[in-house]
Amino acid sequence: MNKEKLLYTIGEVAEELHVEQHVLRFWESQFRQIKPIKRRGRRLYDHECIEAIKKIKYMLYDKGYTIKGVQKEFNNDVKIDRGSKDLLQELTDLRDYLISKINSEEGSRKRSVDVCHIAGEPIKKV
């Protein structure tokens, strides 16, 4: 699909992905990840919707999942929204700042410092 074009009709998506339009409408009712924009009674799909449809099609048709199985897989996927990404970055920056403070004080006080892991990255804990 053309990356320059932002929205596609249900007919365009169905043709490109070799899926009938009624199947796309059904999947829309089954998967919250498919949320087309509706303008004047027409469904318009963005790139995010199309990627979700591709994943659903692959899991159903190629991997043999059931509708319930695909729903469970999607529920297991964790997406981080923009606000969460910003918060995660702030926490990472705070962690790095605290580590630098601990390291600078270590030389003067000779504390024992334990290492633990948060989100796969080691941090030092006093």
Coordinates of N, CA, C and O in Angstrom, one line a residue:
M1 N 0.8 -1.2 0.0 CA 0.0 0.0 0.0 C 0.9 1.2 0.0 O 2.0 1.3 0.6
N2 N 0.4 2.2 -0.6 CA 1.2 3.5 -0.8 C 1.3 4.2 0.5 O 0.3 4.6 1.1
K3 N 2.5 4.5 1.0 CA 2.7 5.2 2.2 C 2.3 6.6 2.2 O 2.1 7.3 3.2
E4 N 2.3 7.2 1.0 CA 1.9 8.6 0.9 C 0.4 8.8 1.1 O 0.0 9.9 1.6
K5 N -0.4 7.8 0.8 CA -1.8 7.9 0.9 C -2.2 7.6 2.4 O -1.7 6.6 2.9
L6 N -3.0 8.4 3.0 CA -3.3 8.2 4.4 C -4.4 7.3 4.7 O -4.4 6.6 5.7
L7 N -5.5 7.3 3.9 CA -6.7 6.6 4.1 C -7.1 5.8 2.9 O -6.9 6.2 1.8
Y8 N -7.6 4.6 3.1 CA -8.0 3.7 2.1 C -9.4 3.3 2.3 O -9.8 3.0 3.4
T9 N -10.2 3.1 1.2 CA -11.6 2.6 1.4 C -11.6 1.1 1.6 O -10.6 0.4 1.4
I10 N -12.7 0.6 2.1 CA -12.8 -0.8 2.4 C -12.6 -1.7 1.1 O -12.0 -2.7 1.2
G11 N -13.0 -1.1 0.0 CA -12.8 -1.8 -1.3 C -11.3 -2.0 -1.6 O -10.8 -3.0 -2.1
E12 N -10.6 -0.9 -1.4 CA -9.1 -0.9 -1.7 C -8.4 -1.8 -0.8 O -7.5 -2.6 -1.3
V13 N -8.8 -1.8 0.5 CA -8.1 -2.7 1.4 C -8.4 -4.2 1.1 O -7.6 -5.0 1.1
A14 N -9.7 -4.4 0.8 CA -10.1 -5.8 0.5 C -9.4 -6.3 -0.7 O -8.9 -7.5 -0.8
E15 N -9.3 -5.5 -1.8 CA -8.6 -5.9 -3.0 C -7.1 -6.1 -2.7 O -6.6 -7.1 -3.2
E16 N -6.5 -5.2 -2.0 CA -5.0 -5.3 -1.8 C -4.7 -6.6 -1.0 O -3.7 -7.2 -1.2
L17 N -5.5 -6.9 0.0 CA -5.2 -8.0 0.9 C -5.9 -9.3 0.6 O -5.8 -10.3 1.3
H18 N -6.7 -9.3 -0.5 CA -7.4 -10.5 -1.0 C -8.3 -11.0 0.0 O -8.3 -12.2 0.3
V19 N -9.1 -10.1 0.6 CA -10.1 -10.5 1.6 C -11.4 -9.8 1.1 O -11.4 -8.7 0.7
E20 N -12.5 -10.5 1.3 CA -13.8 -9.9 0.9 C -14.2 -8.8 1.9 O -13.8 -8.8 3.1
Q21 N -15.0 -7.8 1.4 CA -15.4 -6.7 2.2 C -16.2 -7.1 3.4 O -16.0 -6.6 4.5
H22 N -17.1 -8.1 3.3 CA -17.9 -8.5 4.4 C -17.0 -9.2 5.5 O -17.3 -9.1 6.7
V23 N -15.9 -9.7 5.1 CA -14.9 -10.3 6.1 C -14.3 -9.2 6.9 O -14.2 -9.2 8.2
L24 N -13.9 -8.1 6.2 CA -13.4 -6.9 7.0 C -14.4 -6.3 7.9 O -14.0 -6.0 9.1
R25 N -15.6 -6.2 7.5 CA -16.7 -5.7 8.4 C -16.9 -6.6 9.6 O -17.0 -6.2 10.7
F26 N -16.8 -7.9 9.4 CA -16.9 -8.9 10.5 C -15.8 -8.7 11.5 O -15.9 -8.7 12.7
W27 N -14.6 -8.7 10.9 CA -13.4 -8.6 11.8 C -13.4 -7.3 12.6 O -13.0 -7.2 13.7
E28 N -14.0 -6.3 12.0 CA -14.1 -5.0 12.7 C -15.0 -5.2 13.9 O -14.7 -4.5 15.0
S29 N -16.0 -6.0 13.9 CA -16.8 -6.3 15.0 C -16.2 -7.2 16.1 O -16.6 -7.2 17.2
Q30 N -15.1 -7.9 15.7 CA -14.5 -8.9 16.5 C -13.2 -8.3 17.2 O -12.8 -8.8 18.2
F31 N -12.5 -7.4 16.5 CA -11.2 -6.9 17.0 C -11.2 -5.4 17.1 O -11.5 -4.7 16.2
R32 N -11.0 -5.0 18.4 CA -11.0 -3.5 18.6 C -9.8 -2.8 18.0 O -9.8 -1.6 17.9
Q33 N -8.8 -3.5 17.5 CA -7.7 -2.9 16.8 C -8.1 -2.4 15.4 O -7.4 -1.6 14.9
I34 N -9.2 -2.8 14.9 CA -9.7 -2.3 13.6 C -10.7 -1.3 13.8 O -11.9 -1.6 14.2
K35 N -10.3 0.0 13.7 CA -11.3 1.1 13.9 C -11.2 2.0 12.7 O -10.5 3.0 12.8
P36 N -11.9 1.7 11.7 CA -11.9 2.6 10.5 C -12.6 3.9 10.8 O -13.5 4.0 11.7
I37 N -12.2 5.0 10.2 CA -12.8 6.2 10.3 C -14.1 6.1 9.4 O -14.0 5.6 8.3
K38 N -15.2 6.6 9.9 CA -16.4 6.6 9.0 C -16.8 8.0 8.6 O -17.1 8.8 9.5
R39 N -16.8 8.2 7.3 CA -17.2 9.5 6.8 C -18.3 9.3 5.7 O -18.1 8.5 4.8
R40 N -19.4 9.9 6.0 CA -20.5 9.8 5.0 C -20.9 8.3 4.8 O -21.1 8.0 3.6
G41 N -20.8 7.5 5.8 CA -21.2 6.1 5.6 C -20.1 5.2 5.0 O -20.4 4.1 4.8
R42 N -19.0 5.8 4.8 CA -17.9 5.0 4.2 C -16.8 4.7 5.2 O -16.4 5.6 6.0
R43 N -16.3 3.5 5.2 CA -15.2 3.1 6.1 C -13.9 3.5 5.4 O -13.6 3.1 4.2
L44 N -13.0 4.2 6.1 CA -11.7 4.6 5.7 C -10.7 4.0 6.6 O -10.7 4.3 7.8
Y45 N -9.7 3.3 6.1 CA -8.7 2.6 7.0 C -7.4 3.3 6.9 O -6.9 3.6 5.8
D46 N -6.7 3.6 8.0 CA -5.4 4.1 8.0 C -4.4 3.0 8.1 O -4.7 1.8 8.1
H47 N -3.1 3.3 8.0 CA -2.0 2.3 8.0 C -2.0 1.4 9.2 O -1.7 0.2 9.1
E48 N -2.3 2.0 10.4 CA -2.4 1.2 11.6 C -3.5 0.1 11.5 O -3.2 -1.0 11.9
C49 N -4.6 0.5 11.0 CA -5.7 -0.5 10.9 C -5.3 -1.6 9.9 O -5.6 -2.8 10.1
I50 N -4.7 -1.2 8.8 CA -4.3 -2.1 7.7 C -3.3 -3.1 8.3 O -3.3 -4.3 8.0
E51 N -2.3 -2.6 9.1 CA -1.3 -3.5 9.7 C -2.0 -4.5 10.6 O -1.6 -5.7 10.7
A52 N -3.0 -4.1 11.4 CA -3.7 -5.0 12.3 C -4.5 -6.0 11.4 O -4.5 -7.2 11.8
I53 N -5.1 -5.6 10.3 CA -5.8 -6.5 9.5 C -4.8 -7.6 8.9 O -5.1 -8.8 8.8
K54 N -3.7 -7.1 8.5 CA -2.7 -8.0 7.9 C -2.3 -9.1 9.0 O -2.1 -10.3 8.7
K55 N -2.1 -8.6 10.2 CA -1.7 -9.5 11.3 C -2.8 -10.5 11.6 O -2.6 -11.7 11.7
I56 N -4.0 -10.0 11.6 CA -5.2 -10.9 11.8 C -5.3 -11.9 10.7 O -5.5 -13.1 11.0
K57 N -5.2 -11.5 9.5 CA -5.3 -12.4 8.4 C -4.2 -13.5 8.4 O -4.5 -14.7 8.2
Y58 N -3.0 -13.1 8.7 CA -1.9 -14.0 8.8 C -2.2 -15.1 9.9 O -2.0 -16.3 9.7
M59 N -2.6 -14.6 11.1 CA -2.8 -15.5 12.2 C -4.0 -16.5 11.9 O -3.9 -17.7 12.2
L60 N -5.1 -16.0 11.3 CA -6.2 -16.8 11.0 C -6.0 -17.8 9.8 O -6.2 -19.0 10.0
Y61 N -5.5 -17.3 8.7 CA -5.4 -18.0 7.5 C -4.1 -18.9 7.4 O -4.1 -20.0 7.0
D62 N -3.0 -18.3 7.9 CA -1.7 -19.0 7.7 C -1.3 -19.8 8.9 O -0.7 -20.9 8.8
K63 N -1.6 -19.2 10.1 CA -1.2 -19.9 11.3 C -2.3 -20.8 11.9 O -2.0 -21.6 12.8
G64 N -3.5 -20.7 11.4 CA -4.6 -21.5 11.9 C -5.2 -21.2 13.2 O -5.9 -22.0 13.8
Y65 N -5.0 -19.9 13.6 CA -5.7 -19.5 14.9 C -7.2 -19.4 14.7 O -7.7 -19.2 13.6
T66 N -7.9 -19.5 15.9 CA -9.3 -19.2 15.9 C -9.5 -17.7 16.2 O -8.5 -17.0 16.6
I67 N -10.7 -17.2 16.0 CA -11.0 -15.8 16.4 C -10.6 -15.5 17.8 O -9.9 -14.6 18.1
K68 N -11.0 -16.4 18.7 CA -10.6 -16.3 20.1 C -9.1 -16.3 20.4 O -8.6 -15.5 21.2
G69 N -8.4 -17.1 19.6 CA -7.0 -17.2 19.8 C -6.3 -15.9 19.4 O -5.4 -15.4 20.0
V70 N -6.8 -15.3 18.3 CA -6.2 -14.1 17.8 C -6.5 -13.0 18.8 O -5.6 -12.1 19.1
Q71 N -7.7 -13.0 19.3 CA -8.1 -12.0 20.3 C -7.2 -12.1 21.6 O -6.7 -11.0 22.1
K72 N -6.9 -13.3 22.0 CA -6.0 -13.5 23.1 C -4.6 -12.9 22.8 O -4.0 -12.3 23.7
E73 N -4.1 -13.2 21.6 CA -2.8 -12.7 21.2 C -2.7 -11.2 21.2 O -1.8 -10.6 21.7
F74 N -3.8 -10.6 20.7 CA -3.8 -9.1 20.7 C -3.9 -8.6 22.1 O -3.3 -7.5 22.4
N75 N -4.6 -9.2 23.0 CA -4.7 -8.8 24.4 C -3.3 -8.9 25.1 O -3.0 -8.2 26.0
N76 N -2.5 -9.9 24.6 CA -1.1 -10.0 25.2 C -0.2 -9.0 24.7 O 0.9 -8.8 25.3
D77 N -0.4 -8.4 23.6 CA 0.4 -7.4 23.0 C 0.3 -6.1 23.9 O -0.8 -5.6 24.2
V78 N 1.4 -5.6 24.3 CA 1.4 -4.4 25.1 C 1.8 -3.2 24.3 O 2.9 -3.2 23.7
K79 N 1.0 -2.2 24.2 CA 1.4 -1.0 23.4 C 1.6 0.1 24.4 O 0.8 0.3 25.3
I80 N 2.6 0.9 24.2 CA 2.9 2.0 25.0 C 2.5 3.3 24.3 O 2.9 3.6 23.2
D81 N 1.5 4.0 24.9 CA 1.1 5.2 24.2 C 2.1 6.3 24.5 O 3.1 6.2 25.2
R82 N 1.9 7.5 23.8 CA 2.8 8.6 23.9 C 3.1 9.1 25.3 O 4.2 9.3 25.7
G83 N 2.0 9.2 26.1 CA 2.2 9.6 27.5 C 3.0 8.7 28.3 O 3.9 9.1 29.1
S84 N 2.8 7.4 28.1 CA 3.6 6.4 28.8 C 5.1 6.4 28.3 O 6.0 6.2 29.1
K85 N 5.3 6.7 27.0 CA 6.7 6.7 26.5 C 7.4 7.9 27.2 O 8.5 7.8 27.6
D86 N 6.7 9.1 27.3 CA 7.3 10.2 27.9 C 7.6 9.9 29.4 O 8.7 10.3 29.9
L87 N 6.7 9.3 30.1 CA 6.9 9.0 31.5 C 8.1 8.0 31.6 O 8.9 8.2 32.5
L88 N 8.1 7.0 30.8 CA 9.2 6.0 30.8 C 10.5 6.7 30.6 O 11.5 6.5 31.3
Q89 N 10.6 7.7 29.7 CA 11.8 8.5 29.4 C 12.2 9.3 30.7 O 13.4 9.3 31.0
E90 N 11.2 9.9 31.3 CA 11.5 10.7 32.5 C 12.0 9.8 33.6 O 13.0 10.2 34.3
L91 N 11.5 8.6 33.8 CA 11.9 7.7 34.8 C 13.3 7.2 34.5 O 14.2 7.1 35.4
T92 N 13.6 6.9 33.3 CA 14.9 6.5 32.8 C 16.0 7.6 33.1 O 17.0 7.3 33.7
D93 N 15.6 8.8 32.8 CA 16.5 9.9 33.1 C 16.8 10.1 34.6 O 17.9 10.3 35.0
L94 N 15.7 10.0 35.4 CA 15.8 10.1 36.8 C 16.7 9.0 37.4 O 17.6 9.2 38.2
R95 N 16.5 7.7 36.9 CA 17.3 6.6 37.3 C 18.8 6.9 37.0 O 19.7 6.7 37.8
D96 N 19.1 7.4 35.8 CA 20.5 7.7 35.4 C 21.1 8.7 36.3 O 22.2 8.7 36.7
Y97 N 20.3 9.8 36.6 CA 20.7 10.8 37.5 C 21.1 10.3 38.9 O 22.1 10.6 39.4
L98 N 20.2 9.4 39.4 CA 20.4 8.9 40.7 C 21.7 8.0 40.7 O 22.4 8.0 41.7
I99 N 21.8 7.2 39.7 CA 23.0 6.3 39.6 C 24.3 7.2 39.6 O 25.2 6.9 40.3
S100 N 24.3 8.3 38.9 CA 25.5 9.1 38.8 C 25.7 9.7 40.2 O 26.9 9.9 40.6
K101 N 24.7 10.1 40.9 CA 24.9 10.7 42.3 C 25.4 9.6 43.2 O 26.3 9.9 44.0
I102 N 24.9 8.4 43.1 CA 25.4 7.3 44.0 C 26.8 7.0 43.7 O 27.6 6.9 44.6
N103 N 27.2 7.0 42.4 CA 28.5 6.7 42.0 C 29.5 7.8 42.5 O 30.6 7.5 42.9
S104 N 29.0 9.0 42.5 CA 29.9 10.1 42.9 C 30.1 10.1 44.4 O 31.1 10.5 44.9
E105 N 29.1 9.6 45.1 CA 29.2 9.6 46.6 C 29.9 8.3 47.0 O 30.5 8.3 48.1
E106 N 30.0 7.3 46.2 CA 30.6 6.0 46.6 C 32.1 6.3 46.9 O 32.6 5.7 47.8
G107 N 32.7 7.1 46.1 CA 34.1 7.3 46.3 C 34.4 8.0 47.7 O 35.4 7.7 48.3
S108 N 33.5 8.8 48.2 CA 33.7 9.5 49.4 C 33.2 8.7 50.6 O 33.7 8.9 51.7
R109 N 32.2 7.8 50.5 CA 31.7 7.1 51.7 C 31.9 5.6 51.7 O 31.5 5.0 52.7
K110 N 32.3 5.0 50.6 CA 32.5 3.6 50.6 C 31.3 2.8 51.0 O 31.3 2.0 51.9
R111 N 30.1 3.0 50.4 CA 28.9 2.3 50.7 C 28.9 1.0 49.9 O 29.5 0.9 48.8
S112 N 28.1 0.0 50.4 CA 27.9 -1.2 49.6 C 26.6 -0.9 48.7 O 25.6 -0.3 49.2
V113 N 26.8 -1.2 47.5 CA 25.7 -0.9 46.5 C 25.3 -2.3 45.9 O 26.1 -3.0 45.4
D114 N 24.0 -2.5 45.9 CA 23.4 -3.7 45.3 C 23.0 -3.3 43.9 O 22.5 -2.2 43.6
V115 N 23.0 -4.3 43.0 CA 22.6 -4.1 41.6 C 21.3 -4.9 41.4 O 21.2 -6.0 41.8
C116 N 20.2 -4.2 40.9 CA 19.0 -4.9 40.6 C 18.6 -4.5 39.1 O 19.3 -3.6 38.6
H117 N 17.6 -5.1 38.6 CA 17.2 -4.9 37.2 C 15.8 -4.3 37.1 O 14.9 -4.9 37.8
I118 N 15.6 -3.3 36.4 CA 14.3 -2.8 36.0 C 14.3 -2.6 34.5 O 15.1 -2.0 33.9
A119 N 13.2 -3.2 33.9 CA 13.1 -3.2 32.5 C 14.3 -3.7 31.8 O 14.7 -3.2 30.7
G120 N 15.0 -4.7 32.3 CA 16.1 -5.3 31.7 C 17.4 -4.5 31.8 O 18.4 -5.0 31.3
E121 N 17.4 -3.4 32.5 CA 18.6 -2.6 32.6 C 19.0 -2.6 34.0 O 18.2 -2.4 34.9
P122 N 20.3 -2.8 34.3 CA 20.8 -2.8 35.7 C 20.8 -1.4 36.3 O 21.0 -0.4 35.6
I123 N 20.3 -1.3 37.5 CA 20.4 0.0 38.2 C 21.1 -0.3 39.6 O 21.0 -1.4 40.1
K124 N 21.6 0.7 40.2 CA 22.2 0.5 41.5 C 21.3 1.0 42.5 O 20.6 2.0 42.4
K125 N 21.2 0.2 43.6 CA 20.3 0.5 44.7 C 21.0 0.6 46.0 O 21.9 -0.3 46.3
V126 N 20.8 1.6 46.7 CA 21.5 1.8 48.0 C 20.8 1.1 49.1 O 19.6 1.2 49.2

